Coordinates of C-alpha atoms in Angstrom, one line a residue:
X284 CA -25.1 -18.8 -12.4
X285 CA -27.2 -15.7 -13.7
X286 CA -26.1 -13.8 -11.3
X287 CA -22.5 -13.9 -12.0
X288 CA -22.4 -13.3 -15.9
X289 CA -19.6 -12.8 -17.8
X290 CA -17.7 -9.6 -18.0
X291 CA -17.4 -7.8 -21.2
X292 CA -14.5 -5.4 -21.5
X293 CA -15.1 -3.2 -24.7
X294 CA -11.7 -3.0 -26.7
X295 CA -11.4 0.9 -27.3
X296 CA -10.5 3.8 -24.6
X297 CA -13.3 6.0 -26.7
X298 CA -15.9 2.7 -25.6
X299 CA -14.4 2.4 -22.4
X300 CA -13.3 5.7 -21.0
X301 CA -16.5 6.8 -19.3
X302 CA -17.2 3.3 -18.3
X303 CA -13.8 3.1 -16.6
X304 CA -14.5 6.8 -14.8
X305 CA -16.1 5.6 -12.0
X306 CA -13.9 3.0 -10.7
X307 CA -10.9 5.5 -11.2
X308 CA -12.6 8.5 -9.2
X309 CA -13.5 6.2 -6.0
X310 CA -10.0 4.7 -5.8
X311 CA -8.5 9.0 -6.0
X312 CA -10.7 9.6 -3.2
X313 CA -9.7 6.2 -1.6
X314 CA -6.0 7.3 -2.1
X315 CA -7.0 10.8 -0.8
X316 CA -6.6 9.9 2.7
X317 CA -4.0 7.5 2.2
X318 CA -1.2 10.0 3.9
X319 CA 0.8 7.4 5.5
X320 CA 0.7 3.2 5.8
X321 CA -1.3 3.9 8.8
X322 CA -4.2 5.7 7.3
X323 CA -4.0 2.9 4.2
X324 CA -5.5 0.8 6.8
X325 CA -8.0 3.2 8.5
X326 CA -9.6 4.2 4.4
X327 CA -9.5 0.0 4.4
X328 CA -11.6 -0.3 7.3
X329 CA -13.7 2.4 5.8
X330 CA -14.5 0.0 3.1
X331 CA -14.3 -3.2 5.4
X332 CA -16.9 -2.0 7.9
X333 CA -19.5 0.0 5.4
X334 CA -19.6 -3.4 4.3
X335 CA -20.3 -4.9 7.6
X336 CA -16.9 -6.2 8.2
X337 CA -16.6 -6.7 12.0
X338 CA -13.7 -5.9 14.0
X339 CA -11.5 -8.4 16.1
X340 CA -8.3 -8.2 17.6
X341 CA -5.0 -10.5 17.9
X342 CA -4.9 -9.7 21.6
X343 CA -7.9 -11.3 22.4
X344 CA -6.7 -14.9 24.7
X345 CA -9.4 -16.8 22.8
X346 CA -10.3 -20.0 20.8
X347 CA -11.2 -17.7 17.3
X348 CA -13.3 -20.8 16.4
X349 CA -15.6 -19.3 19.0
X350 CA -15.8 -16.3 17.4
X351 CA -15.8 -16.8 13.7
X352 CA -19.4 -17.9 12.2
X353 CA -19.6 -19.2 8.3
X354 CA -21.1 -16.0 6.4
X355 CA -19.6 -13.2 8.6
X356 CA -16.9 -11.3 8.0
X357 CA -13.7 -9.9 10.0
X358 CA -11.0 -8.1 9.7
X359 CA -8.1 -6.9 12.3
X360 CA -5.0 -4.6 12.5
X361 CA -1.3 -5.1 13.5
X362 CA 0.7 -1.8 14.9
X363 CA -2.0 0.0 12.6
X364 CA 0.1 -0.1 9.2
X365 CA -0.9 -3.8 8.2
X366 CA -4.6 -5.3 8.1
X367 CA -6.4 -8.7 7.5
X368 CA -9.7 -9.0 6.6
X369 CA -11.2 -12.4 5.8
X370 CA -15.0 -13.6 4.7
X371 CA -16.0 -17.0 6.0
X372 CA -18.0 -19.1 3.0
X373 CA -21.3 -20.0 3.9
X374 CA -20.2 -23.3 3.5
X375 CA -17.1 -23.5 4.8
X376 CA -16.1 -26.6 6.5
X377 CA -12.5 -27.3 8.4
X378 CA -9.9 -27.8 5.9
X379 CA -11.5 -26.5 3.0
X380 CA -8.7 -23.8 2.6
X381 CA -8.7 -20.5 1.8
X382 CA -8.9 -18.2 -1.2
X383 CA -6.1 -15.2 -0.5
X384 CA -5.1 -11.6 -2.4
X385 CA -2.1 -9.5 -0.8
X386 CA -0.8 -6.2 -0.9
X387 CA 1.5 -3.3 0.9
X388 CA 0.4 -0.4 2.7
X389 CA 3.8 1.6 2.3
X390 CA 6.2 3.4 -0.2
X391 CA 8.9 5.1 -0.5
X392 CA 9.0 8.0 0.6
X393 CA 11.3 10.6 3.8
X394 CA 10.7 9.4 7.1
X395 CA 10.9 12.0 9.8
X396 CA 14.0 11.3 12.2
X397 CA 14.3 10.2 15.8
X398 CA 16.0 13.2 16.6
X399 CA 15.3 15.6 13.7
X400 CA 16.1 19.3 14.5
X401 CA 17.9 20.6 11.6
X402 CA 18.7 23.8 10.1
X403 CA 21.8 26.3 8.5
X404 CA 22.4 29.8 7.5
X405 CA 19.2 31.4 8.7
X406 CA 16.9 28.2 7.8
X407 CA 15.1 25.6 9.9
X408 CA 15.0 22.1 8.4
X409 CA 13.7 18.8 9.7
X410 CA 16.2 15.8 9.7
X411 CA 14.5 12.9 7.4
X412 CA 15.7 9.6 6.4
X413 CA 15.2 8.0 2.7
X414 CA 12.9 4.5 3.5
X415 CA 12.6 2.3 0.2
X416 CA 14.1 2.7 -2.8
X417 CA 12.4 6.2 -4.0
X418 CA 13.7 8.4 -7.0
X419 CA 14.7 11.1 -4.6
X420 CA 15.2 13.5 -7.4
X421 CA 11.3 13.8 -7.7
X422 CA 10.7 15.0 -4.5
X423 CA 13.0 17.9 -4.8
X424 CA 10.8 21.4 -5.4
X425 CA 7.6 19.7 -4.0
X426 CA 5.1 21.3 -1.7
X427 CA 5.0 18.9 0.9
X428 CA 3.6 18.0 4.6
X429 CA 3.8 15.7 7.1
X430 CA 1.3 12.5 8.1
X431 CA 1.5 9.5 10.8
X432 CA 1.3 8.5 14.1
X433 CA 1.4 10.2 17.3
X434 CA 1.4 8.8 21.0
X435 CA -0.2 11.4 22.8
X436 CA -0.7 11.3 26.9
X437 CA -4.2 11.8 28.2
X438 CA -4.9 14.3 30.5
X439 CA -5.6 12.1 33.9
X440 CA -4.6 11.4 36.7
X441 CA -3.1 7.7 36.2
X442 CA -0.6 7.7 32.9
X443 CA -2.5 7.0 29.8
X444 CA -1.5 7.2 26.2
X445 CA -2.5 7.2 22.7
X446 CA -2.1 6.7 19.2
X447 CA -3.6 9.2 16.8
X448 CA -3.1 9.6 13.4
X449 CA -2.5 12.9 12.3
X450 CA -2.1 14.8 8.5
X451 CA -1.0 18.4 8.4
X452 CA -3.4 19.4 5.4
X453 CA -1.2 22.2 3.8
X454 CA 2.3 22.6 2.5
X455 CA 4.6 23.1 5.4
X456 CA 8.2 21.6 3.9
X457 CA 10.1 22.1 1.0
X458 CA 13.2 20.9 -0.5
X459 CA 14.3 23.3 -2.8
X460 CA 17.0 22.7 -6.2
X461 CA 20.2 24.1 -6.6
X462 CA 19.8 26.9 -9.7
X463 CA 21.2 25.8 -12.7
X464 CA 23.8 28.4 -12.7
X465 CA 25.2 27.2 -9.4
X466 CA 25.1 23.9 -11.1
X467 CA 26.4 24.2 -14.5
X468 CA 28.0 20.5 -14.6
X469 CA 24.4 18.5 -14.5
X470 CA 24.0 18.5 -18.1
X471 CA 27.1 16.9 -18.4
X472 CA 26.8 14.6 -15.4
X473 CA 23.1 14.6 -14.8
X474 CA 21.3 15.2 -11.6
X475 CA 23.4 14.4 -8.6
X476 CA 22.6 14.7 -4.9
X477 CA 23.7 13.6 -1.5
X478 CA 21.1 11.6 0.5
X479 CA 22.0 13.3 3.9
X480 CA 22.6 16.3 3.1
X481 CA 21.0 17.6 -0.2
X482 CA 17.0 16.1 0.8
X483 CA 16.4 17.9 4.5
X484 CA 13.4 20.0 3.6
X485 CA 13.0 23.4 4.9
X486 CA 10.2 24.3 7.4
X487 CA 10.9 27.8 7.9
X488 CA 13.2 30.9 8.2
X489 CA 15.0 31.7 11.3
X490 CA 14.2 35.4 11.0
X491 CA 10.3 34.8 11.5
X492 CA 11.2 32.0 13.8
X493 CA 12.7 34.2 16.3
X494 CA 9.7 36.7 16.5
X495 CA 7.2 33.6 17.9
X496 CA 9.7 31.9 19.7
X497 CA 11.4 34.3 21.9
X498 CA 15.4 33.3 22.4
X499 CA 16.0 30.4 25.3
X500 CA 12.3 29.7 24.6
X501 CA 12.8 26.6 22.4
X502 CA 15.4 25.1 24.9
X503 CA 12.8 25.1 27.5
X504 CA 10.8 22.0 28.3
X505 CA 9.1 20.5 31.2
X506 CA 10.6 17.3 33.0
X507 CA 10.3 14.5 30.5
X508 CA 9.0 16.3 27.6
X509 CA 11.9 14.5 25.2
X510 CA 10.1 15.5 22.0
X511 CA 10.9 19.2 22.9
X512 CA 14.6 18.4 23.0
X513 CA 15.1 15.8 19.3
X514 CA 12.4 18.3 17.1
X515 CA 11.5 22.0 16.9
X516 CA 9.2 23.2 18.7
X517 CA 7.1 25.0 15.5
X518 CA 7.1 21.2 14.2
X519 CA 5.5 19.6 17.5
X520 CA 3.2 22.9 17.4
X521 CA 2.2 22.1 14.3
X522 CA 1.7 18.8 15.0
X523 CA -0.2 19.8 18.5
X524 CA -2.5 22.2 16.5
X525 CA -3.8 19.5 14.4
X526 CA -4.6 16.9 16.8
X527 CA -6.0 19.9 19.3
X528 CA -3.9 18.2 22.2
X529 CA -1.6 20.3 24.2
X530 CA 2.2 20.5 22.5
X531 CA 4.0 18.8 25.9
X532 CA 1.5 15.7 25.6
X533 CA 2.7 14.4 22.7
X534 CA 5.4 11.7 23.7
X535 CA 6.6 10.2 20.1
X536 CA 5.6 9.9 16.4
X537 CA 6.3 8.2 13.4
X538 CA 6.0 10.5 10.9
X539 CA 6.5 10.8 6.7
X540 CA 6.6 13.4 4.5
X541 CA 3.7 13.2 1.8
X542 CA 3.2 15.2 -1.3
X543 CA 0.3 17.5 -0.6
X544 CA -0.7 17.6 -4.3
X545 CA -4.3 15.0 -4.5
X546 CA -4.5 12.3 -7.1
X547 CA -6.1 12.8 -10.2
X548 CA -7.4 12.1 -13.4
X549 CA -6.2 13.4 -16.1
X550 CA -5.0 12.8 -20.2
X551 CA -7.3 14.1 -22.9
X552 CA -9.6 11.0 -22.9
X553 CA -9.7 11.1 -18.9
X554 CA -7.6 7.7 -19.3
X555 CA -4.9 7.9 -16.9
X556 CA -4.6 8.3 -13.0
X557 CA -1.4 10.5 -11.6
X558 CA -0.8 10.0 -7.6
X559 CA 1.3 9.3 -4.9
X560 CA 1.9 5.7 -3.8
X561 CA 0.2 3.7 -6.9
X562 CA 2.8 1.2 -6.1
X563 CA 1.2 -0.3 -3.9
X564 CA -1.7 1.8 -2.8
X565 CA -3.6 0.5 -6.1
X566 CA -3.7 -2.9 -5.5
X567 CA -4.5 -2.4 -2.0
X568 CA -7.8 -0.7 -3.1
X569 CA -8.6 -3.5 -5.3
X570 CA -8.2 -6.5 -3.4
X571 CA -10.2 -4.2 -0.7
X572 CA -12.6 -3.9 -3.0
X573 CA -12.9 -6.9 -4.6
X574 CA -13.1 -8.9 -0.9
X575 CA -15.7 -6.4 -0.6
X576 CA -18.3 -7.0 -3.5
X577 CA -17.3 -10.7 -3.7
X578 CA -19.5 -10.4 -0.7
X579 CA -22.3 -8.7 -1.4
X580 CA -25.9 -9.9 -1.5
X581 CA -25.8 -13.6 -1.3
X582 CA -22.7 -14.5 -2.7
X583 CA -21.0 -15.7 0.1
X584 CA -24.0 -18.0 0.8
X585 CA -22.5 -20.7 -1.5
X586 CA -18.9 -20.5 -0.5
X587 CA -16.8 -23.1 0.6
X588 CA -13.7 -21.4 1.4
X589 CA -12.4 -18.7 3.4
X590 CA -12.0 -15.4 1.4
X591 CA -8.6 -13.4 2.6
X592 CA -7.0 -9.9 1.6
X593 CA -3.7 -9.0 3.6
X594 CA -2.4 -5.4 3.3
X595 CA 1.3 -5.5 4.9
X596 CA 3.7 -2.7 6.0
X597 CA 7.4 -2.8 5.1
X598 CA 7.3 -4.8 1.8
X599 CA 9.9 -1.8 0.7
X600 CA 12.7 -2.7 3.0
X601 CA 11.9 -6.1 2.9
X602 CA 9.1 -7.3 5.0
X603 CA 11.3 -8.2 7.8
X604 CA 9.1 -7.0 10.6
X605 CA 6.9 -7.8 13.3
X606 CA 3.9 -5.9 11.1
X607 CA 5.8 -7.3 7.6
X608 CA 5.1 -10.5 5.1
X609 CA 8.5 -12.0 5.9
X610 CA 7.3 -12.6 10.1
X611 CA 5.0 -15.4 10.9
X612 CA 2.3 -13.8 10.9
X613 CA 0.7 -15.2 7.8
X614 CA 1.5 -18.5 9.2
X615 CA 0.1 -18.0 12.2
X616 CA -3.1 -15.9 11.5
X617 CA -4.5 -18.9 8.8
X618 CA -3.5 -21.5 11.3
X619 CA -5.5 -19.2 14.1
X620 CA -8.3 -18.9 12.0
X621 CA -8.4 -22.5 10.8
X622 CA -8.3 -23.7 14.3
X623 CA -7.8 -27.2 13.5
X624 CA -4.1 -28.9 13.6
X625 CA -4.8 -32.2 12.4
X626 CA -6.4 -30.9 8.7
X627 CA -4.5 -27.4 8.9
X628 CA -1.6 -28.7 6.2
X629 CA -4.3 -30.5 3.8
X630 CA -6.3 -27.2 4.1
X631 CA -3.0 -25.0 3.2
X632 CA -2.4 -27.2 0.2
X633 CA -6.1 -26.2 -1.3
X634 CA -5.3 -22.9 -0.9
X635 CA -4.3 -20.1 -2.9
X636 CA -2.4 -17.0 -2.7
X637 CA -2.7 -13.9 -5.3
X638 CA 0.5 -11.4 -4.5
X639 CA -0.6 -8.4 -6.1
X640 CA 2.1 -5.5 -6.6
X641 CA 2.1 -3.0 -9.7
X642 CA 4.0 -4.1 -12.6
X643 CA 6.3 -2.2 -15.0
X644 CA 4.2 -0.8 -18.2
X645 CA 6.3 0.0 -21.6
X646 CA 7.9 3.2 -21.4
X647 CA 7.6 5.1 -25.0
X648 CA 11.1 6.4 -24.0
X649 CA 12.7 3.9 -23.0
X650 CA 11.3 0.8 -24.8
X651 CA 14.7 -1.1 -24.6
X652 CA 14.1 -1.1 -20.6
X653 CA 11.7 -4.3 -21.5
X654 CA 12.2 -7.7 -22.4
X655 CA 11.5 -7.5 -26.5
X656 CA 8.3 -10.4 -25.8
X657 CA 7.3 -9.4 -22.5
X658 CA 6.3 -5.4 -22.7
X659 CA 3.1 -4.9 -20.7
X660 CA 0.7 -2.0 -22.0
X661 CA -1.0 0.4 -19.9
X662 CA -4.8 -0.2 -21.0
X663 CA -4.2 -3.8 -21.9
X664 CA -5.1 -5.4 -18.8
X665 CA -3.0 -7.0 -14.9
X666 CA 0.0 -8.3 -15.6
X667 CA 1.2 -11.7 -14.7
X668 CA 4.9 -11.4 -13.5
X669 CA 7.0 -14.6 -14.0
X670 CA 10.6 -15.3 -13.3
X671 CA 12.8 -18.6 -13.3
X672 CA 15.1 -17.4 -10.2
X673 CA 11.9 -16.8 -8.0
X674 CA 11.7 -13.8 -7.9
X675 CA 8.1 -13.4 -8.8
X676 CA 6.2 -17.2 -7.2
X677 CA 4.4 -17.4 -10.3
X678 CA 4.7 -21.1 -12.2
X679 CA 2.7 -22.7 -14.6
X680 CA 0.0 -23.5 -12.3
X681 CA -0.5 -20.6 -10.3
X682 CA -0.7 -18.8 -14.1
X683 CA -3.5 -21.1 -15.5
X684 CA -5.8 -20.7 -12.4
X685 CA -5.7 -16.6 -13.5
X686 CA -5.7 -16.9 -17.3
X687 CA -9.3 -19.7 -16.8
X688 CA -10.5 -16.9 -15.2
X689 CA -9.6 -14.1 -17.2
X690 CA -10.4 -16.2 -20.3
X691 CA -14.1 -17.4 -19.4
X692 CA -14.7 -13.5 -19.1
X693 CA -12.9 -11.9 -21.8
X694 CA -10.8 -9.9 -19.2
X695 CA -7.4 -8.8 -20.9
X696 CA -4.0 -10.2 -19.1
X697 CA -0.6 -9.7 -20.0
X698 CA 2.6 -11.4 -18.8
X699 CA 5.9 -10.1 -17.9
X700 CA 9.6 -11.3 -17.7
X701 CA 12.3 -8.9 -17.2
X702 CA 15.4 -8.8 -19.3
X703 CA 18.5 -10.9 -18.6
X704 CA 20.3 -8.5 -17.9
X705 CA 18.8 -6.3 -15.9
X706 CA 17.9 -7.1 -12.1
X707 CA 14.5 -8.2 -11.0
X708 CA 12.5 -7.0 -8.2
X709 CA 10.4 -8.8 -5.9
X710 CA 7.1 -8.7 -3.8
X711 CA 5.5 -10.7 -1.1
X712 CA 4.9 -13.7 -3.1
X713 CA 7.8 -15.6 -2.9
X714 CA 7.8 -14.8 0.7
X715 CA 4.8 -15.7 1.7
X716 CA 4.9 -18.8 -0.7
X717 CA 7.7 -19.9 1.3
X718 CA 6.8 -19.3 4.7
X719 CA 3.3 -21.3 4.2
X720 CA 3.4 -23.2 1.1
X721 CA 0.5 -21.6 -0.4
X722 CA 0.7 -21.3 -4.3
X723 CA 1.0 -18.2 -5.5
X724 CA 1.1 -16.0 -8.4
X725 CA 2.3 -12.6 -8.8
X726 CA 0.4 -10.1 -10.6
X727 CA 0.4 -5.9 -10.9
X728 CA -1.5 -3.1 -12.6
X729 CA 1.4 -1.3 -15.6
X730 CA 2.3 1.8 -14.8
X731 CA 5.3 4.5 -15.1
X732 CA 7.6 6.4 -13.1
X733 CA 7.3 3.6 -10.2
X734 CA 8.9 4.9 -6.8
X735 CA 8.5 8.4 -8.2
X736 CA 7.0 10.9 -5.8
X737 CA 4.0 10.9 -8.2
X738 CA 3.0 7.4 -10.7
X739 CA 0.7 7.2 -13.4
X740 CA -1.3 4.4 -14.6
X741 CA -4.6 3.9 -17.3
X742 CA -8.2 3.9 -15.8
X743 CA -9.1 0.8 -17.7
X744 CA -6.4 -1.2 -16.0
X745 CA -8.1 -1.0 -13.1
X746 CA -11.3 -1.7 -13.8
X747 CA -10.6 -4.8 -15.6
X748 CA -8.2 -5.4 -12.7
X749 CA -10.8 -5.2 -10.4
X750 CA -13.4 -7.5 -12.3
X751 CA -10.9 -10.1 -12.5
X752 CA -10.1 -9.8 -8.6
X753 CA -14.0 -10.0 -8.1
X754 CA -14.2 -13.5 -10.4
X755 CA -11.3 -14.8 -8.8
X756 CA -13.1 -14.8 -5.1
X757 CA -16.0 -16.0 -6.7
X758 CA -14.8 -18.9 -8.6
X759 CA -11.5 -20.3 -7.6
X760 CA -12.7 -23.2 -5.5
X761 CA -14.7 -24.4 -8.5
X762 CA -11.7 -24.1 -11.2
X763 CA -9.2 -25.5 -8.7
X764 CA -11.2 -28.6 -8.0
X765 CA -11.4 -28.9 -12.1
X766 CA -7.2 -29.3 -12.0
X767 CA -5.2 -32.2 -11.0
X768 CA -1.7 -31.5 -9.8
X769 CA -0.2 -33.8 -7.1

């Protein structure tokens, strides 16, 4: 139809740098207040409800097929660090199926412990424990803060509490290196450190510590104020400070430490993107975005299906949680939403399921990490990950339905297998593959340094990215009916 025309991507960064800009600066302002997996989901909802996305909730005891109308839009959270939003076509009928993009919220990074006063020889230092599989070493000689959640009690008569997200906007901890001269050996036997005893950032000095807190002063606490016993007190007044709630009503937290240092743009031709949590913060923003725009104007008017992005918390570790990819709750939020047992497993089976999680570009120093006919490029387009031990979901299928797509527009793609002998990763797409029997394919924007306090990947990955995220809510239904399978 005219107006869905073809995207052209121009084939040099000097054509395409400027046009790439724009995309690139809203997803660093996006990733801006992306502190922690639960403010991932608050910046979502900012996109979900400028766009008139309207909020429902899992707790509700209702029929949602009493709620849900064809051409609205929803979306809901689950323990704030994992978020479904889903369009209804305008001409969606029971068991037409559904049209689905996933990502992750988290990353590697320190988590804050339960009980986390820390501290030796004059310093005090805040107990933190390594979540994911990070590359530690880059988060040594870092400014760094702290971001997450907080249950706060009200100030009423009857016990009330909250949770409040909270980001301490300056640099606050700091895990400092050992001097090379008190470390002669590493260029010998490389960087080596202890996880429990060489990461504990430091938050202050004892010296100026004891001038605000006057001796016994710390160890005093009013019945049930726990917090004041398992952290320091200059952390909770920190904390306490930011939300502007008194220090003794805050109850608990989940807190991680963040890099205080905001994304950027940067190379000589403005082509690449430096920032915490690309993986997986990137392809969180553009299957956001791409729900978003594939709904704009009329373009919902026409559809048939149900249009679905799920962001999930804990892919990292796993996604065995209650919040995570590997519960039920895909299962039961399509079967909740498609309200109909008798046509629920004909509508699954017209379904689709994009898993998108960033992909491993071609290092220029180490090229032999890559498979010698499967080396993704940064600038060259999303990358279709494949592997025979399912590892990746992707099959022969699921990989056609992508490359019609990309084809039809002349949006670049690139595929990826990883060596034989090297390990393979994994993402959400064999899990959730398996746990509804959606198809699936796994794809990811390249980039470097993956699980590095800081990533980097090219501008013009992810506008093409984005354009082919956009098509594929807007076309799917009509290329899938074009393919006989079973």
């Amino acid at each position: 139809p005219e107006s869905n025309p073809p995207v052209v991507m121009p084939t040099t960064i000097e054509s395409t740098g400027q046009e790439a800009l724009p995309l690139a600066q809203e997803f660093c302002k996006f990733v801006h207040g992306c502190h922690s997996e639960f403010h991932a989901v608050k910046q979502a909802i900012s996109l979900l409800e400028a766009a008139g996305f309207t909020r429902i909730s899992e707790k509700e005891d209702v029929d949602w097929s009493s709620l849900i109308e064809p051409g609205k839009k929803y979306y809901f959270t689950r323990n704030q660090s994992t978020i479904f939003a889903f369009a209804v076509g305008g001409e969606y009928k029971t068991g037409n199926g559904f049209v689905m993009a996933g990502a992750h919220t988290d990353s590697p990074v320190l988590k804050v412990k339960p009980v986390s006063k820390a501290g030796a020889h004059g310093f005090i230092q805040v107990g933190v424990e390594c979540y994911g599989g990070g590359l530690w070493n880059t988060w040594f000689d870092r400014n760094l803060t702290v971001a997450g959640r907080v249950i706060v009690k009200a100030d009423s008569e009857k016990p009330k509490f909250e949770c409040k997200l909270v980001h301490i906007p300056r640099p606050i901890l700091y895990i400092p290196n050992v001097a090379i001269h008190l470390n002669r050996t590493i260029y010998s036997e490389g960087f080596k450190y202890n996880k429990q005893t060489h990461l504990l950032p430091v938050l202050a000095s004892e010296q100026l510590n004891k001038k605000v807190y006057k001796k016994g002063q710390e160890d005093q606490k009013k019945d049930g104020d726990q917090a004041a016993v398992e952290h320091h007190p200059l952390l909770l007044d920190l904390i306490a400070k930011e939300l502007k709630v008194p220090v003794e009503n805050i109850v608990d937290f989940d807190l991680s430490l963040c890099d205080t240092q905001p994304a950027c743009i940067h190379g000589a031709y403005n082509e690449f993107i430096a920032s915490r949590g690309l993986d997986n913060l990137m392809m969180s923003f553009i299957c956001t975005k791409a729900l978003v725009d594939s709904c704009s104007g009329d373009q919902l008017k026409t559809e048939k299906q149900i249009r679905l992005v799920a962001l999930f918390d804990h892919e990292e570790i796993g996604s065995s949680s209650q919040q995570g990819a590997a519960s039920c709750m895909m299962n039961r939020v399509l079967q909740r939403i498609h309200a109909d047992p008798k046509s629920y497993d004909a509508a699954i089976r017209k379904s689709f399921f994009v898993s998108a999680d960033m992909a491993h570009a071609i290092h220029p120093n180490y090229p032999a990490k890559h498979e010698a006919k499967h080396r993704p490029m940064i600038h060259k387009g999303l990358v279709i990950k494949k592997n025979g031990n399912q590892r990746y979901a992707t099959n022969a299928v699921t990989t056609f339905i992508l490359e019609q797509i990309a084809k039809k527009h002349r949006i670049p793609i690139q595929k990826f297998v990883v060596r034989n002998d090297m390990g393979c990763g994994s993402t959400i797409g064999p899990i959730i593959s398996s746990n509804t029997g959606v198809r699936t394919v796994d794809v990811g924007v390249p980039q470097f340094c993956m699980h590095s306090i800081r990533e980097m990947c090219g501008t013009l990955d992810v506008l093409s990215s984005y354009h082919l995220m956009t098509k594929y809510f807007l076309e799917f239904y009509e290329l899938d009916n074009s393919l006989k399978v079973d």
